[in-house]
XYZ file of C-alpha atoms in Angstrom:
305
model
C -92.780 225.212 83.496
C -93.388 227.648 86.225
C -95.700 226.580 88.949
C -95.650 226.573 92.853
C -95.631 222.760 92.958
C -92.488 220.706 93.690
C -91.117 217.293 93.598
C -88.492 215.859 95.343
C -85.617 214.210 93.589
C -82.226 213.777 94.905
C -83.474 214.985 98.146
C -83.974 218.709 96.903
C -87.369 220.613 95.868
C -87.912 221.269 92.224
C -90.634 223.255 90.817
C -92.776 221.074 88.501
C -96.355 221.865 86.882
C -99.286 219.529 87.518
C -98.964 217.337 84.361
C -95.624 215.880 85.512
C -96.597 215.390 88.978
C -99.678 213.434 87.899
C -97.551 211.264 85.510
C -94.981 210.441 88.471
C -98.118 209.655 90.545
C -99.339 207.019 87.743
C -95.948 205.717 87.463
C -95.493 205.041 91.023
C -98.986 203.510 91.296
C -98.296 200.962 88.495
C -94.903 200.139 90.004
C -96.340 199.507 93.295
C -99.334 197.491 92.217
C -96.929 195.122 90.289
C -94.557 194.995 93.227
C -97.458 194.305 95.871
C -98.762 191.700 93.330
C -95.301 189.930 93.348
C -95.022 190.116 97.242
C -98.133 188.525 97.749
C -97.260 185.595 95.337
C -94.017 185.119 97.291
C -95.932 184.839 100.529
C -98.683 182.679 99.279
C -96.278 179.865 97.844
C -94.252 177.903 100.590
C -91.662 176.751 97.761
C -90.310 180.171 97.599
C -89.548 180.554 101.575
C -87.160 177.809 101.305
C -84.854 179.369 98.461
C -82.388 182.239 99.235
C -82.775 183.653 95.762
C -86.342 184.182 96.290
C -86.130 185.481 99.855
C -83.657 188.008 98.367
C -85.939 189.001 95.759
C -88.654 189.658 98.086
C -86.423 191.721 100.044
C -85.683 193.921 96.961
C -89.423 194.130 96.311
C -90.113 195.157 99.833
C -87.080 197.781 99.947
C -88.114 199.170 96.582
C -91.923 199.690 97.822
C -91.104 201.393 101.102
C -88.260 203.504 99.132
C -90.867 204.632 96.499
C -93.467 205.291 99.144
C -91.337 207.598 101.234
C -90.239 209.079 98.201
C -93.922 209.972 97.101
C -94.800 211.008 100.466
C -92.211 213.824 100.387
C -93.368 214.648 96.756
C -96.866 214.866 97.866
C -96.012 217.231 100.933
C -93.857 219.257 98.937
C -96.280 219.779 96.087
C -99.082 221.056 98.342
C -96.825 222.853 100.773
C -97.472 221.034 103.830
C -95.109 221.444 106.549
C -94.088 218.839 109.170
C -91.807 218.959 112.252
C -88.088 218.306 111.364
C -88.073 215.057 113.766
C -90.445 213.256 111.513
C -88.804 214.751 108.403
C -85.681 213.056 109.843
C -87.068 209.892 110.086
C -88.261 209.892 106.644
C -85.065 211.071 105.562
C -83.083 208.196 107.256
C -85.165 205.341 106.174
C -84.865 206.649 102.568
C -81.180 207.014 102.955
C -80.924 203.169 104.288
C -83.301 201.696 101.832
C -81.657 203.523 98.919
C -78.608 201.344 99.626
C -80.495 198.135 100.691
C -81.772 197.254 97.037
C -78.327 197.606 95.333
C -76.507 195.588 98.082
C -79.173 193.061 97.992
C -78.652 192.818 94.157
C -74.897 192.170 94.938
C -75.961 189.508 97.293
C -78.141 187.772 94.723
C -75.248 188.009 92.238
C -73.192 186.143 94.706
C -75.800 183.637 95.189
C -75.981 182.642 91.315
C -72.080 182.594 91.456
C -72.309 180.174 94.055
C -75.109 178.247 92.502
C -73.004 177.888 89.142
C -69.518 177.938 90.313
C -69.611 176.142 93.500
C -72.867 173.855 92.820
C -71.866 171.238 95.708
C -71.521 174.106 98.424
C -74.810 175.721 97.404
C -77.100 173.998 99.349
C -75.082 174.421 102.285
C -74.474 177.977 102.168
C -77.651 179.346 100.581
C -79.972 178.147 103.376
C -83.293 179.950 104.502
C -81.405 180.662 108.064
C -78.566 181.983 105.774
C -80.675 184.149 104.138
C -82.146 185.763 107.053
C -78.533 186.424 108.502
C -77.877 187.782 104.986
C -80.637 190.244 105.288
C -79.306 191.407 108.650
C -75.883 191.909 107.170
C -77.477 193.726 104.217
C -79.150 196.353 106.436
C -76.210 196.688 108.602
C -73.883 197.657 105.585
C -76.613 199.841 104.125
C -77.032 201.666 107.563
C -73.254 202.704 107.631
C -73.344 205.845 105.620
C -76.569 207.130 106.955
C -75.459 206.379 110.631
C -72.218 208.450 109.749
C -74.385 211.430 108.057
C -76.685 211.658 111.083
C -73.821 211.713 113.585
C -72.150 214.693 111.943
C -75.702 216.277 111.800
C -76.579 215.444 115.263
C -73.375 216.825 116.514
C -73.926 220.246 114.876
C -77.433 220.661 114.922
C -79.539 222.867 117.453
C -81.847 220.873 119.736
C -84.618 223.399 118.810
C -84.391 222.340 115.216
C -86.257 218.981 115.716
C -89.318 220.779 116.810
C -89.468 223.491 113.974
C -91.951 223.122 110.944
C -91.045 223.064 107.308
C -91.110 221.451 103.968
C -89.344 218.068 103.895
C -86.369 217.659 101.987
C -83.062 215.914 102.670
C -80.856 219.060 102.119
C -82.153 220.400 105.529
C -80.013 218.031 107.025
C -76.613 218.948 104.993
C -75.087 221.830 107.250
C -71.698 221.837 105.786
C -70.558 221.681 101.921
C -68.154 218.967 102.639
C -70.937 216.745 103.780
C -72.379 216.320 100.463
C -69.040 215.601 99.128
C -68.474 213.090 101.812
C -71.744 211.226 101.193
C -71.108 211.369 97.283
C -67.498 209.777 97.916
C -69.164 207.103 100.249
C -71.804 206.133 97.661
C -69.253 205.821 94.877
C -67.043 203.810 96.860
C -70.015 201.295 97.823
C -70.936 201.226 94.112
C -67.477 200.713 92.888
C -67.252 197.546 95.298
C -70.578 196.119 94.188
C -69.791 196.712 90.622
C -66.404 194.829 91.055
C -68.184 192.061 92.848
C -70.657 191.548 89.850
C -67.793 191.841 87.187
C -66.051 189.259 89.085
C -68.893 186.769 89.234
C -69.845 187.650 85.589
C -66.241 186.675 84.684
C -66.247 183.344 86.589
C -69.927 182.387 85.534
C -68.703 183.007 82.012
C -66.007 180.407 82.181
C -68.143 177.891 83.526
C -70.741 178.664 80.801
C -68.098 178.165 78.111
C -67.311 174.716 79.437
C -70.727 173.649 80.463
C -72.951 171.190 78.096
C -76.360 170.321 77.824
C -79.152 171.466 80.290
C -75.850 172.828 82.534
C -74.846 175.178 79.618
C -78.784 176.531 79.290
C -79.000 177.044 82.900
C -75.540 178.731 83.229
C -76.145 181.166 80.390
C -79.404 182.260 82.215
C -77.696 182.744 85.211
C -75.108 184.888 83.366
C -77.889 187.067 81.767
C -79.335 187.684 85.302
C -75.971 188.963 86.458
C -75.793 191.324 83.270
C -79.194 192.510 84.312
C -78.134 193.150 87.804
C -75.081 195.128 86.575
C -77.447 197.236 84.438
C -79.828 197.784 87.388
C -76.706 198.938 89.408
C -75.485 201.182 86.684
C -78.635 203.102 86.487
C -78.639 203.627 90.131
C -74.860 204.766 89.992
C -75.516 207.375 87.256
C -78.241 208.761 89.686
C -75.155 209.789 91.949
C -73.449 211.570 88.794
C -76.711 213.379 87.549
C -76.173 215.945 90.148
C -73.123 217.232 88.514
C -75.091 217.537 85.138
C -78.073 219.128 87.064
C -75.667 221.739 88.713
C -74.117 222.434 85.147
C -77.726 222.920 83.504
C -78.775 225.345 86.242
C -75.775 227.720 85.360
C -77.485 227.697 81.882
C -81.226 228.301 82.731
C -83.930 227.100 85.259
C -86.291 225.639 82.624
C -83.308 223.361 81.434
C -82.308 222.354 85.150
C -86.221 221.449 85.818
C -86.480 219.287 82.764
C -83.123 217.437 83.287
C -83.942 216.975 86.929
C -87.417 215.557 85.948
C -85.945 213.119 83.426
C -83.402 212.128 85.927
C -85.816 211.171 88.643
C -87.796 209.024 86.385
C -84.835 207.410 84.404
C -82.567 206.961 87.416
C -84.608 207.350 90.447
C -87.792 205.316 89.625
C -86.716 202.855 86.681
C -83.821 201.310 88.421
C -86.194 200.061 91.127
C -88.768 198.579 88.973
C -86.270 196.179 87.033
C -86.538 193.379 89.664
C -90.047 192.278 88.498
C -88.639 191.998 84.959
C -85.412 190.303 86.134
C -87.174 187.681 88.464
C -90.916 188.138 88.064
C -91.269 187.548 84.485
C -87.751 185.767 83.790
C -87.986 182.928 86.402
C -90.085 180.172 85.298
C -91.258 178.774 88.526
C -92.214 182.515 89.762
C -93.839 183.038 86.482
C -95.977 180.123 86.698
C -97.095 181.085 90.108
C -97.939 184.633 89.036
C -100.095 183.494 86.033
C -101.854 181.158 88.440
C -102.749 183.923 90.819
C -103.594 186.586 88.019
C -106.129 183.824 86.508
C -107.645 183.440 89.834
C -106.529 179.856 90.225
C -107.844 178.813 86.439
C -104.545 178.651 84.931
C -102.747 175.381 85.684
C -99.723 173.904 84.177
């Protein structure tokens, strides 16, 4: 697999042949097309604008689209050997860093919304309002920006002012000046995901208790909410594995370069792209109301229930 092309995975350039790059482009094109269709469906139906769960769903779609676009831009720039000024690369890197957290933090918020809806139904209408959703989106972005802000402050305090006007191939490792930066970034990421996973497990246990005690239609709705929480947990697990995959890649690099390239390509597709393409499955296809709207617009208005 020797070639002069490259792909950005985990913010590090890796040599790939054209076939792998084409496969990645096809996958990203499919994922973006599906997500854009779901986003357009959300904006065309007013009923979705009044529900926190659908608003947060739209946030995950928009976040995933932006994240995939930024990742693909760096991939294409690296593949063709284009150089850009480092201030522009820094902007791309900062946005990618923030939105790598926005999706999992939003998934955690969606899990809490399901917890409130099932375990605290009398307070759901009070807590989960459209106005509350907008405030929650601001909180989500603020929480997601904390690790990125810390990393940028460390880099800014040590980098030379002339660095920003230099030209080079854009990848995230350019902004890691010290070895401990990577360790610190990994520790913060794992702390975030530990907290989010704890929240999801807590919500799962509480919803499961309610599900066992429910009956009739309430039981069916509760178990559906429980399955949604499980899928959110699986999605977060895939994203978390992406953090640990660097350790496997480092071990593979000590064995052979070709093994390292193959493992990193697998990790890029499996743990970098795939987790951000599960939201359409979780809500776009499983949610009855949203699925009916999808079928209506996909059939150009010919389908009516």
